[in-house]
């Protein structure tokens, strides 16, 4: 299990409310679109990160994490597992406090590298499923 309940709670409640959502575009059929809406409903500021740099849910998009001109607290990753490790590494170098790999996104060595760099990390879970459970 890559993300114990204490880590999930800490990421969702203590580490900050600015979430870069990597892979978020205006495509309403993609999971990232709906998850970003849920995060907004729960008070998170979402930052779309996608090569097209589209504005999504009223928030300016950026082509990469390095292009975001302000601090990001959590990097929520909606890319294929093969690409996710590079995103986690970029999250470390850009100063994020945590990385969250979505359901089905698994890279064990990226998990180990990210944790070794001092970031909290959750893998193969969904914050849109976890955040409503916090009050239960």
mmCIF file of N, CA and C in Angstrom:
data_model
loop_
_atom_site.group_PDB
_atom_site.id
_atom_site.type_symbol
_atom_site.label_atom_id
_atom_site.label_comp_id
_atom_site.label_asym_id
_atom_site.label_seq_id
_atom_site.Cartn_x
_atom_site.Cartn_y
_atom_site.Cartn_z
ATOM 1 N N UNK A 1 0.851 -1.181 0.000
ATOM 2 C CA UNK A 1 0.000 0.000 0.000
ATOM 3 C C UNK A 1 0.898 1.246 0.000
ATOM 4 N N UNK A 2 0.660 2.103 -0.943
ATOM 5 C CA UNK A 2 1.480 3.301 -1.086
ATOM 6 C C UNK A 2 0.691 4.536 -0.680
ATOM 7 N N UNK A 3 0.517 4.704 0.590
ATOM 8 C CA UNK A 3 -0.200 5.846 1.108
ATOM 9 C C UNK A 3 -1.066 5.433 2.275
ATOM 10 N N UNK A 4 -0.507 5.490 3.465
ATOM 11 C CA UNK A 4 -1.278 5.150 4.651
ATOM 12 C C UNK A 4 -2.267 6.277 4.946
ATOM 13 N N UNK A 5 -3.216 5.991 5.804
ATOM 14 C CA UNK A 5 -4.283 6.950 6.098
ATOM 15 C C UNK A 5 -3.739 8.259 6.672
ATOM 16 N N UNK A 6 -2.699 8.177 7.490
ATOM 17 C CA UNK A 6 -2.129 9.396 8.082
ATOM 18 C C UNK A 6 -1.513 10.285 7.001
ATOM 19 N N UNK A 7 -0.827 9.677 6.038
ATOM 20 C CA UNK A 7 -0.223 10.448 4.943
ATOM 21 C C UNK A 7 -1.308 11.066 4.072
ATOM 22 N N UNK A 8 -2.335 10.307 3.774
ATOM 23 C CA UNK A 8 -3.450 10.825 2.970
ATOM 24 C C UNK A 8 -4.075 12.028 3.666
ATOM 25 N N UNK A 9 -4.357 11.893 4.935
ATOM 26 C CA UNK A 9 -4.967 12.992 5.705
ATOM 27 C C UNK A 9 -4.040 14.213 5.732
ATOM 28 N N UNK A 10 -2.749 13.991 5.962
ATOM 29 C CA UNK A 10 -1.792 15.106 6.019
ATOM 30 C C UNK A 10 -1.750 15.855 4.689
ATOM 31 N N UNK A 11 -1.701 15.126 3.581
ATOM 32 C CA UNK A 11 -1.667 15.778 2.266
ATOM 33 C C UNK A 11 -2.942 16.575 2.032
ATOM 34 N N UNK A 12 -4.069 15.990 2.374
ATOM 35 C CA UNK A 12 -5.355 16.643 2.093
ATOM 36 C C UNK A 12 -5.682 17.797 3.046
ATOM 37 N N UNK A 13 -5.100 17.810 4.250
ATOM 38 C CA UNK A 13 -5.515 18.819 5.226
ATOM 39 C C UNK A 13 -4.402 19.738 5.725
ATOM 40 N N UNK A 14 -3.137 19.344 5.597
ATOM 41 C CA UNK A 14 -2.073 20.118 6.240
ATOM 42 C C UNK A 14 -1.024 20.705 5.310
ATOM 43 N N UNK A 15 -0.831 20.133 4.149
ATOM 44 C CA UNK A 15 0.329 20.515 3.342
ATOM 45 C C UNK A 15 0.086 21.677 2.390
ATOM 46 N N UNK A 16 -1.112 22.203 2.350
ATOM 47 C CA UNK A 16 -1.379 23.347 1.491
ATOM 48 C C UNK A 16 -2.479 23.061 0.492
ATOM 49 N N UNK A 17 -3.045 24.130 -0.037
ATOM 50 C CA UNK A 17 -4.234 24.007 -0.873
ATOM 51 C C UNK A 17 -4.006 24.271 -2.357
ATOM 52 N N UNK A 18 -2.759 24.401 -2.800
ATOM 53 C CA UNK A 18 -2.493 24.612 -4.223
ATOM 54 C C UNK A 18 -2.039 23.294 -4.834
ATOM 55 N N UNK A 19 -2.886 22.772 -5.704
ATOM 56 C CA UNK A 19 -2.663 21.462 -6.312
ATOM 57 C C UNK A 19 -2.443 21.599 -7.810
ATOM 58 N N UNK A 20 -1.260 21.236 -8.276
ATOM 59 C CA UNK A 20 -1.012 21.138 -9.716
ATOM 60 C C UNK A 20 -1.585 19.801 -10.171
ATOM 61 N N UNK A 21 -2.448 19.840 -11.181
ATOM 62 C CA UNK A 21 -3.055 18.613 -11.692
ATOM 63 C C UNK A 21 -2.426 18.346 -13.066
ATOM 64 N N UNK A 22 -1.449 17.440 -13.077
ATOM 65 C CA UNK A 22 -0.686 17.156 -14.295
ATOM 66 C C UNK A 22 -1.482 16.204 -15.176
ATOM 67 N N UNK A 23 -1.765 16.678 -16.386
ATOM 68 C CA UNK A 23 -2.592 15.913 -17.314
ATOM 69 C C UNK A 23 -3.993 16.489 -17.436
ATOM 70 N N UNK A 24 -4.283 17.581 -16.724
ATOM 71 C CA UNK A 24 -5.606 18.193 -16.759
ATOM 72 C C UNK A 24 -5.769 19.053 -18.008
ATOM 73 N N UNK A 25 -6.817 18.746 -18.772
ATOM 74 C CA UNK A 25 -7.157 19.534 -19.961
ATOM 75 C C UNK A 25 -8.657 19.817 -19.925
ATOM 76 N N UNK A 26 -9.162 20.403 -20.982
ATOM 77 C CA UNK A 26 -10.593 20.711 -21.064
ATOM 78 C C UNK A 26 -11.418 19.508 -21.496
ATOM 79 N N UNK A 27 -10.803 18.361 -21.659
ATOM 80 C CA UNK A 27 -11.513 17.145 -22.065
ATOM 81 C C UNK A 27 -12.342 16.634 -20.888
ATOM 82 N N UNK A 28 -13.657 16.861 -20.974
ATOM 83 C CA UNK A 28 -14.558 16.514 -19.871
ATOM 84 C C UNK A 28 -14.677 15.006 -19.631
ATOM 85 N N UNK A 29 -14.281 14.195 -20.593
ATOM 86 C CA UNK A 29 -14.408 12.747 -20.433
ATOM 87 C C UNK A 29 -13.222 12.142 -19.672
ATOM 88 N N UNK A 30 -12.201 12.936 -19.413
ATOM 89 C CA UNK A 30 -11.028 12.434 -18.690
ATOM 90 C C UNK A 30 -11.243 12.549 -17.182
ATOM 91 N N UNK A 31 -10.723 11.590 -16.442
ATOM 92 C CA UNK A 31 -10.883 11.579 -14.990
ATOM 93 C C UNK A 31 -10.334 12.845 -14.341
ATOM 94 N N UNK A 32 -9.240 13.376 -14.866
ATOM 95 C CA UNK A 32 -8.631 14.563 -14.273
ATOM 96 C C UNK A 32 -9.619 15.724 -14.205
ATOM 97 N N UNK A 33 -10.478 15.847 -15.197
ATOM 98 C CA UNK A 33 -11.436 16.951 -15.250
ATOM 99 C C UNK A 33 -12.383 16.906 -14.046
ATOM 100 N N UNK A 34 -12.960 15.743 -13.781
ATOM 101 C CA UNK A 34 -13.885 15.596 -12.661
ATOM 102 C C UNK A 34 -13.196 15.666 -11.312
ATOM 103 N N UNK A 35 -12.018 15.077 -11.202
ATOM 104 C CA UNK A 35 -11.287 15.109 -9.933
ATOM 105 C C UNK A 35 -10.915 16.548 -9.584
ATOM 106 N N UNK A 36 -10.492 17.324 -10.575
ATOM 107 C CA UNK A 36 -10.145 18.728 -10.328
ATOM 108 C C UNK A 36 -11.361 19.501 -9.823
ATOM 109 N N UNK A 37 -12.534 19.202 -10.355
ATOM 110 C CA UNK A 37 -13.759 19.853 -9.871
ATOM 111 C C UNK A 37 -14.009 19.524 -8.404
ATOM 112 N N UNK A 38 -13.832 18.272 -8.037
ATOM 113 C CA UNK A 38 -14.031 17.861 -6.643
ATOM 114 C C UNK A 38 -13.026 18.581 -5.749
ATOM 115 N N UNK A 39 -11.773 18.632 -6.158
ATOM 116 C CA UNK A 39 -10.765 19.333 -5.358
ATOM 117 C C UNK A 39 -11.157 20.794 -5.150
ATOM 118 N N UNK A 40 -11.651 21.447 -6.192
ATOM 119 C CA UNK A 40 -12.103 22.837 -6.056
ATOM 120 C C UNK A 40 -13.255 22.947 -5.062
ATOM 121 N N UNK A 41 -14.202 22.015 -5.148
ATOM 122 C CA UNK A 41 -15.351 22.040 -4.223
ATOM 123 C C UNK A 41 -14.905 21.956 -2.772
ATOM 124 N N UNK A 42 -13.780 21.286 -2.545
ATOM 125 C CA UNK A 42 -13.267 21.133 -1.187
ATOM 126 C C UNK A 42 -12.207 22.190 -0.853
ATOM 127 N N UNK A 43 -12.190 23.285 -1.614
ATOM 128 C CA UNK A 43 -11.352 24.427 -1.273
ATOM 129 C C UNK A 43 -9.938 24.429 -1.801
ATOM 130 N N UNK A 44 -9.604 23.496 -2.679
ATOM 131 C CA UNK A 44 -8.257 23.469 -3.240
ATOM 132 C C UNK A 44 -8.184 24.367 -4.470
ATOM 133 N N UNK A 45 -7.061 25.032 -4.642
ATOM 134 C CA UNK A 45 -6.795 25.775 -5.871
ATOM 135 C C UNK A 45 -6.128 24.802 -6.825
ATOM 136 N N UNK A 46 -6.731 24.574 -7.973
ATOM 137 C CA UNK A 46 -6.135 23.659 -8.941
ATOM 138 C C UNK A 46 -5.344 24.464 -9.968
ATOM 139 N N UNK A 47 -4.251 23.855 -10.409
ATOM 140 C CA UNK A 47 -3.389 24.455 -11.415
ATOM 141 C C UNK A 47 -3.255 23.435 -12.541
ATOM 142 N N UNK A 48 -3.928 23.663 -13.682
ATOM 143 C CA UNK A 48 -3.825 22.715 -14.786
ATOM 144 C C UNK A 48 -2.400 22.696 -15.364
ATOM 145 N N UNK A 49 -1.840 21.498 -15.506
ATOM 146 C CA UNK A 49 -0.529 21.342 -16.137
ATOM 147 C C UNK A 49 -0.697 20.334 -17.264
ATOM 148 N N UNK A 50 -0.525 20.834 -18.477
ATOM 149 C CA UNK A 50 -0.752 20.036 -19.688
ATOM 150 C C UNK A 50 -0.003 20.733 -20.821
ATOM 151 N N UNK A 51 0.559 19.979 -21.766
ATOM 152 C CA UNK A 51 1.295 20.636 -22.860
ATOM 153 C C UNK A 51 0.509 21.727 -23.591
ATOM 154 N N UNK A 52 -0.810 21.630 -23.616
ATOM 155 C CA UNK A 52 -1.622 22.645 -24.305
ATOM 156 C C UNK A 52 -1.844 23.897 -23.450
ATOM 157 N N UNK A 53 -1.513 23.841 -22.154
ATOM 158 C CA UNK A 53 -1.619 24.973 -21.230
ATOM 159 C C UNK A 53 -2.994 25.637 -21.272
ATOM 160 N N UNK A 54 -4.035 24.830 -21.331
ATOM 161 C CA UNK A 54 -5.400 25.353 -21.398
ATOM 162 C C UNK A 54 -5.875 25.855 -20.038
ATOM 163 N N UNK A 55 -6.761 26.848 -20.064
ATOM 164 C CA UNK A 55 -7.459 27.269 -18.857
ATOM 165 C C UNK A 55 -8.572 26.261 -18.598
ATOM 166 N N UNK A 56 -8.619 25.730 -17.377
ATOM 167 C CA UNK A 56 -9.602 24.721 -17.011
ATOM 168 C C UNK A 56 -10.222 25.113 -15.672
ATOM 169 N N UNK A 57 -11.530 24.999 -15.574
ATOM 170 C CA UNK A 57 -12.245 25.338 -14.333
ATOM 171 C C UNK A 57 -11.887 26.744 -13.849
ATOM 172 N N UNK A 58 -11.657 27.653 -14.800
ATOM 173 C CA UNK A 58 -11.352 29.032 -14.455
ATOM 174 C C UNK A 58 -9.919 29.294 -14.035
ATOM 175 N N UNK A 59 -9.060 28.287 -14.096
ATOM 176 C CA UNK A 59 -7.667 28.439 -13.680
ATOM 177 C C UNK A 59 -6.728 28.369 -14.874
ATOM 178 N N UNK A 60 -5.782 29.296 -14.938
ATOM 179 C CA UNK A 60 -4.779 29.345 -16.006
ATOM 180 C C UNK A 60 -3.969 28.047 -16.027
ATOM 181 N N UNK A 61 -3.765 27.503 -17.206
ATOM 182 C CA UNK A 61 -2.958 26.304 -17.350
ATOM 183 C C UNK A 61 -1.517 26.629 -17.687
ATOM 184 N N UNK A 62 -0.640 25.666 -17.437
ATOM 185 C CA UNK A 62 0.783 25.801 -17.728
ATOM 186 C C UNK A 62 1.251 24.538 -18.433
ATOM 187 N N UNK A 63 2.244 24.685 -19.306
ATOM 188 C CA UNK A 63 2.717 23.554 -20.100
ATOM 189 C C UNK A 63 3.503 22.539 -19.270
ATOM 190 N N UNK A 64 4.131 22.989 -18.190
ATOM 191 C CA UNK A 64 4.902 22.084 -17.326
ATOM 192 C C UNK A 64 4.923 22.631 -15.914
ATOM 193 N N UNK A 65 5.326 21.799 -14.972
ATOM 194 C CA UNK A 65 5.453 22.257 -13.588
ATOM 195 C C UNK A 65 6.453 23.402 -13.482
ATOM 196 N N UNK A 66 7.519 23.325 -14.257
ATOM 197 C CA UNK A 66 8.544 24.367 -14.216
ATOM 198 C C UNK A 66 8.000 25.721 -14.668
ATOM 199 N N UNK A 67 6.935 25.730 -15.456
ATOM 200 C CA UNK A 67 6.345 26.980 -15.945
ATOM 201 C C UNK A 67 5.426 27.657 -14.933
ATOM 202 N N UNK A 68 5.032 26.959 -13.886
ATOM 203 C CA UNK A 68 4.122 27.532 -12.896
ATOM 204 C C UNK A 68 4.906 28.580 -12.094
ATOM 205 N N UNK A 69 4.455 29.860 -12.116
ATOM 206 C CA UNK A 69 5.247 30.937 -11.513
ATOM 207 C C UNK A 69 5.018 31.151 -10.016
ATOM 208 N N UNK A 70 4.461 30.175 -9.337
ATOM 209 C CA UNK A 70 4.233 30.274 -7.893
ATOM 210 C C UNK A 70 4.389 28.885 -7.304
ATOM 211 N N UNK A 71 4.429 28.827 -5.976
ATOM 212 C CA UNK A 71 4.627 27.541 -5.309
ATOM 213 C C UNK A 71 3.405 26.645 -5.435
ATOM 214 N N UNK A 72 3.668 25.384 -5.628
ATOM 215 C CA UNK A 72 2.633 24.357 -5.671
ATOM 216 C C UNK A 72 2.863 23.445 -4.479
ATOM 217 N N UNK A 73 1.784 23.141 -3.758
ATOM 218 C CA UNK A 73 1.914 22.302 -2.570
ATOM 219 C C UNK A 73 1.905 20.808 -2.906
ATOM 220 N N UNK A 74 0.955 20.414 -3.751
ATOM 221 C CA UNK A 74 0.771 19.005 -4.091
ATOM 222 C C UNK A 74 0.729 18.867 -5.607
ATOM 223 N N UNK A 75 1.405 17.855 -6.120
ATOM 224 C CA UNK A 75 1.360 17.551 -7.550
ATOM 225 C C UNK A 75 0.552 16.269 -7.711
ATOM 226 N N UNK A 76 -0.612 16.412 -8.357
ATOM 227 C CA UNK A 76 -1.541 15.304 -8.592
ATOM 228 C C UNK A 76 -1.318 14.822 -10.025
ATOM 229 N N UNK A 77 -0.934 13.552 -10.189
ATOM 230 C CA UNK A 77 -0.421 13.061 -11.462
ATOM 231 C C UNK A 77 -1.414 12.154 -12.179
ATOM 232 N N UNK A 78 -1.844 12.606 -13.360
ATOM 233 C CA UNK A 78 -2.768 11.868 -14.219
ATOM 234 C C UNK A 78 -2.104 11.494 -15.538
ATOM 235 N N UNK A 79 -0.894 10.992 -15.496
ATOM 236 C CA UNK A 79 -0.229 10.537 -16.718
ATOM 237 C C UNK A 79 0.056 9.048 -16.577
ATOM 238 N N UNK A 80 0.410 8.412 -17.680
ATOM 239 C CA UNK A 80 0.725 6.988 -17.654
ATOM 240 C C UNK A 80 1.867 6.711 -16.681
ATOM 241 N N UNK A 81 1.848 5.530 -16.093
ATOM 242 C CA UNK A 81 2.879 5.143 -15.128
ATOM 243 C C UNK A 81 4.286 5.319 -15.688
ATOM 244 N N UNK A 82 4.462 5.078 -17.002
ATOM 245 C CA UNK A 82 5.782 5.198 -17.617
ATOM 246 C C UNK A 82 6.304 6.631 -17.580
ATOM 247 N N UNK A 83 5.416 7.602 -17.528
ATOM 248 C CA UNK A 83 5.794 9.017 -17.525
ATOM 249 C C UNK A 83 5.757 9.629 -16.127
ATOM 250 N N UNK A 84 5.137 8.939 -15.194
ATOM 251 C CA UNK A 84 4.877 9.514 -13.876
ATOM 252 C C UNK A 84 6.147 9.776 -13.076
ATOM 253 N N UNK A 85 7.144 8.928 -13.206
ATOM 254 C CA UNK A 85 8.385 9.120 -12.452
ATOM 255 C C UNK A 85 9.056 10.440 -12.767
ATOM 256 N N UNK A 86 9.061 10.811 -14.027
ATOM 257 C CA UNK A 86 9.661 12.091 -14.424
ATOM 258 C C UNK A 86 8.884 13.256 -13.818
ATOM 259 N N UNK A 87 7.566 13.124 -13.731
ATOM 260 C CA UNK A 87 6.745 14.174 -13.109
ATOM 261 C C UNK A 87 7.060 14.266 -11.619
ATOM 262 N N UNK A 88 7.203 13.131 -10.967
ATOM 263 C CA UNK A 88 7.549 13.136 -9.536
ATOM 264 C C UNK A 88 8.904 13.797 -9.323
ATOM 265 N N UNK A 89 9.859 13.497 -10.181
ATOM 266 C CA UNK A 89 11.181 14.119 -10.070
ATOM 267 C C UNK A 89 11.078 15.630 -10.245
ATOM 268 N N UNK A 90 10.254 16.079 -11.197
ATOM 269 C CA UNK A 90 10.069 17.510 -11.415
ATOM 270 C C UNK A 90 9.383 18.151 -10.204
ATOM 271 N N UNK A 91 8.461 17.427 -9.583
ATOM 272 C CA UNK A 91 7.808 17.939 -8.376
ATOM 273 C C UNK A 91 8.841 18.193 -7.278
ATOM 274 N N UNK A 92 9.793 17.289 -7.138
ATOM 275 C CA UNK A 92 10.854 17.452 -6.142
ATOM 276 C C UNK A 92 11.678 18.698 -6.463
ATOM 277 N N UNK A 93 12.099 18.843 -7.713
ATOM 278 C CA UNK A 93 12.979 19.963 -8.074
ATOM 279 C C UNK A 93 12.263 21.307 -8.037
ATOM 280 N N UNK A 94 10.944 21.319 -8.196
ATOM 281 C CA UNK A 94 10.215 22.595 -8.167
ATOM 282 C C UNK A 94 9.728 22.957 -6.769
ATOM 283 N N UNK A 95 9.999 22.112 -5.781
ATOM 284 C CA UNK A 95 9.707 22.463 -4.403
ATOM 285 C C UNK A 95 8.332 22.078 -3.888
ATOM 286 N N UNK A 96 7.651 21.163 -4.550
ATOM 287 C CA UNK A 96 6.357 20.699 -4.046
ATOM 288 C C UNK A 96 6.552 20.005 -2.702
ATOM 289 N N UNK A 97 5.475 19.918 -1.952
ATOM 290 C CA UNK A 97 5.535 19.281 -0.640
ATOM 291 C C UNK A 97 5.050 17.838 -0.660
ATOM 292 N N UNK A 98 4.289 17.483 -1.715
ATOM 293 C CA UNK A 98 3.757 16.121 -1.805
ATOM 294 C C UNK A 98 3.454 15.795 -3.265
ATOM 295 N N UNK A 99 3.413 14.505 -3.543
ATOM 296 C CA UNK A 99 3.053 13.994 -4.864
ATOM 297 C C UNK A 99 1.954 12.962 -4.672
ATOM 298 N N UNK A 100 0.966 13.010 -5.557
ATOM 299 C CA UNK A 100 -0.158 12.076 -5.499
ATOM 300 C C UNK A 100 -0.314 11.442 -6.878
ATOM 301 N N UNK A 101 -0.065 10.132 -6.971
ATOM 302 C CA UNK A 101 -0.291 9.389 -8.217
ATOM 303 C C UNK A 101 -1.707 8.829 -8.181
ATOM 304 N N UNK A 102 -2.461 9.085 -9.221
ATOM 305 C CA UNK A 102 -3.856 8.677 -9.306
ATOM 306 C C UNK A 102 -4.029 7.164 -9.392
ATOM 307 N N UNK A 103 -5.269 6.724 -9.301
ATOM 308 C CA UNK A 103 -5.590 5.303 -9.452
ATOM 309 C C UNK A 103 -4.971 4.760 -10.730
ATOM 310 N N UNK A 104 -4.292 3.647 -10.617
ATOM 311 C CA UNK A 104 -3.681 3.017 -11.776
ATOM 312 C C UNK A 104 -2.314 3.560 -12.136
ATOM 313 N N UNK A 105 -1.866 4.617 -11.488
ATOM 314 C CA UNK A 105 -0.539 5.183 -11.754
ATOM 315 C C UNK A 105 0.403 4.662 -10.669
ATOM 316 N N UNK A 106 1.340 3.810 -11.083
ATOM 317 C CA UNK A 106 2.235 3.151 -10.135
ATOM 318 C C UNK A 106 3.659 3.176 -10.689
ATOM 319 N N UNK A 107 4.580 3.648 -9.875
ATOM 320 C CA UNK A 107 6.007 3.607 -10.190
ATOM 321 C C UNK A 107 6.729 3.513 -8.846
ATOM 322 N N UNK A 108 7.081 2.296 -8.463
ATOM 323 C CA UNK A 108 7.649 2.062 -7.147
ATOM 324 C C UNK A 108 8.976 2.782 -6.934
ATOM 325 N N UNK A 109 9.815 2.850 -7.962
ATOM 326 C CA UNK A 109 11.098 3.531 -7.784
ATOM 327 C C UNK A 109 10.894 5.042 -7.656
ATOM 328 N N UNK A 110 9.916 5.599 -8.362
ATOM 329 C CA UNK A 110 9.604 7.022 -8.206
ATOM 330 C C UNK A 110 9.084 7.287 -6.804
ATOM 331 N N UNK A 111 8.282 6.371 -6.280
ATOM 332 C CA UNK A 111 7.772 6.491 -4.907
ATOM 333 C C UNK A 111 8.945 6.550 -3.926
ATOM 334 N N UNK A 112 9.886 5.638 -4.084
ATOM 335 C CA UNK A 112 11.040 5.588 -3.187
ATOM 336 C C UNK A 112 11.891 6.849 -3.296
ATOM 337 N N UNK A 113 12.139 7.315 -4.540
ATOM 338 C CA UNK A 113 12.937 8.543 -4.751
ATOM 339 C C UNK A 113 12.249 9.758 -4.131
ATOM 340 N N UNK A 114 10.941 9.853 -4.329
ATOM 341 C CA UNK A 114 10.195 11.010 -3.845
ATOM 342 C C UNK A 114 10.169 11.039 -2.322
ATOM 343 N N UNK A 115 9.930 9.903 -1.709
ATOM 344 C CA UNK A 115 9.935 9.811 -0.241
ATOM 345 C C UNK A 115 11.341 10.104 0.295
ATOM 346 N N UNK A 116 12.381 9.581 -0.377
ATOM 347 C CA UNK A 116 13.763 9.823 0.057
ATOM 348 C C UNK A 116 14.115 11.310 -0.019
ATOM 349 N N UNK A 117 13.476 12.039 -0.929
ATOM 350 C CA UNK A 117 13.704 13.482 -1.063
ATOM 351 C C UNK A 117 12.942 14.284 -0.010
ATOM 352 N N UNK A 118 12.143 13.587 0.821
ATOM 353 C CA UNK A 118 11.455 14.243 1.919
ATOM 354 C C UNK A 118 10.020 14.652 1.639
ATOM 355 N N UNK A 119 9.477 14.269 0.491
ATOM 356 C CA UNK A 119 8.097 14.605 0.167
ATOM 357 C C UNK A 119 7.164 13.487 0.623
ATOM 358 N N UNK A 120 5.966 13.863 1.010
ATOM 359 C CA UNK A 120 4.931 12.865 1.232
ATOM 360 C C UNK A 120 4.460 12.388 -0.128
ATOM 361 N N UNK A 121 4.027 11.140 -0.207
ATOM 362 C CA UNK A 121 3.551 10.623 -1.482
ATOM 363 C C UNK A 121 2.496 9.552 -1.268
ATOM 364 N N UNK A 122 1.506 9.602 -2.149
ATOM 365 C CA UNK A 122 0.461 8.592 -2.219
ATOM 366 C C UNK A 122 0.440 8.092 -3.653
ATOM 367 N N UNK A 123 0.194 6.808 -3.817
ATOM 368 C CA UNK A 123 0.204 6.228 -5.160
ATOM 369 C C UNK A 123 -0.978 5.274 -5.312
ATOM 370 N N UNK A 124 -1.585 5.287 -6.507
ATOM 371 C CA UNK A 124 -2.692 4.396 -6.848
ATOM 372 C C UNK A 124 -3.913 4.645 -5.969
ATOM 373 N N UNK A 125 -4.167 5.922 -5.659
ATOM 374 C CA UNK A 125 -5.354 6.346 -4.901
ATOM 375 C C UNK A 125 -5.911 7.595 -5.575
ATOM 376 N N UNK A 126 -7.116 7.992 -5.199
ATOM 377 C CA UNK A 126 -7.738 9.171 -5.798
ATOM 378 C C UNK A 126 -8.176 10.149 -4.709
ATOM 379 N N UNK A 127 -7.698 11.408 -4.757
ATOM 380 C CA UNK A 127 -8.090 12.361 -3.725
ATOM 381 C C UNK A 127 -9.588 12.677 -3.745
ATOM 382 N N UNK A 128 -10.221 12.558 -4.897
ATOM 383 C CA UNK A 128 -11.674 12.826 -4.969
ATOM 384 C C UNK A 128 -12.461 11.760 -4.225
ATOM 385 N N UNK A 129 -11.901 10.585 -4.080
ATOM 386 C CA UNK A 129 -12.523 9.528 -3.280
ATOM 387 C C UNK A 129 -12.170 9.717 -1.809
ATOM 388 N N UNK A 130 -10.938 10.116 -1.534
ATOM 389 C CA UNK A 130 -10.449 10.204 -0.156
ATOM 390 C C UNK A 130 -10.948 11.443 0.586
ATOM 391 N N UNK A 131 -11.018 12.581 -0.081
ATOM 392 C CA UNK A 131 -11.320 13.839 0.638
ATOM 393 C C UNK A 131 -12.709 13.848 1.272
ATOM 394 N N UNK A 132 -13.753 13.293 0.634
ATOM 395 C CA UNK A 132 -15.054 13.292 1.321
ATOM 396 C C UNK A 132 -15.070 12.375 2.565
ATOM 397 N N UNK A 133 -14.143 11.452 2.643
ATOM 398 C CA UNK A 133 -14.094 10.509 3.768
ATOM 399 C C UNK A 133 -13.432 11.110 5.008
ATOM 400 N N UNK A 134 -12.812 12.273 4.883
ATOM 401 C CA UNK A 134 -12.074 12.856 6.012
ATOM 402 C C UNK A 134 -12.935 13.127 7.219
ATOM 403 N N UNK A 135 -14.174 13.516 6.981
ATOM 404 C CA UNK A 135 -15.068 13.861 8.101
ATOM 405 C C UNK A 135 -15.801 12.655 8.674
ATOM 406 N N UNK A 136 -15.564 11.489 8.126
ATOM 407 C CA UNK A 136 -16.271 10.301 8.602
ATOM 408 C C UNK A 136 -15.522 9.612 9.722
#
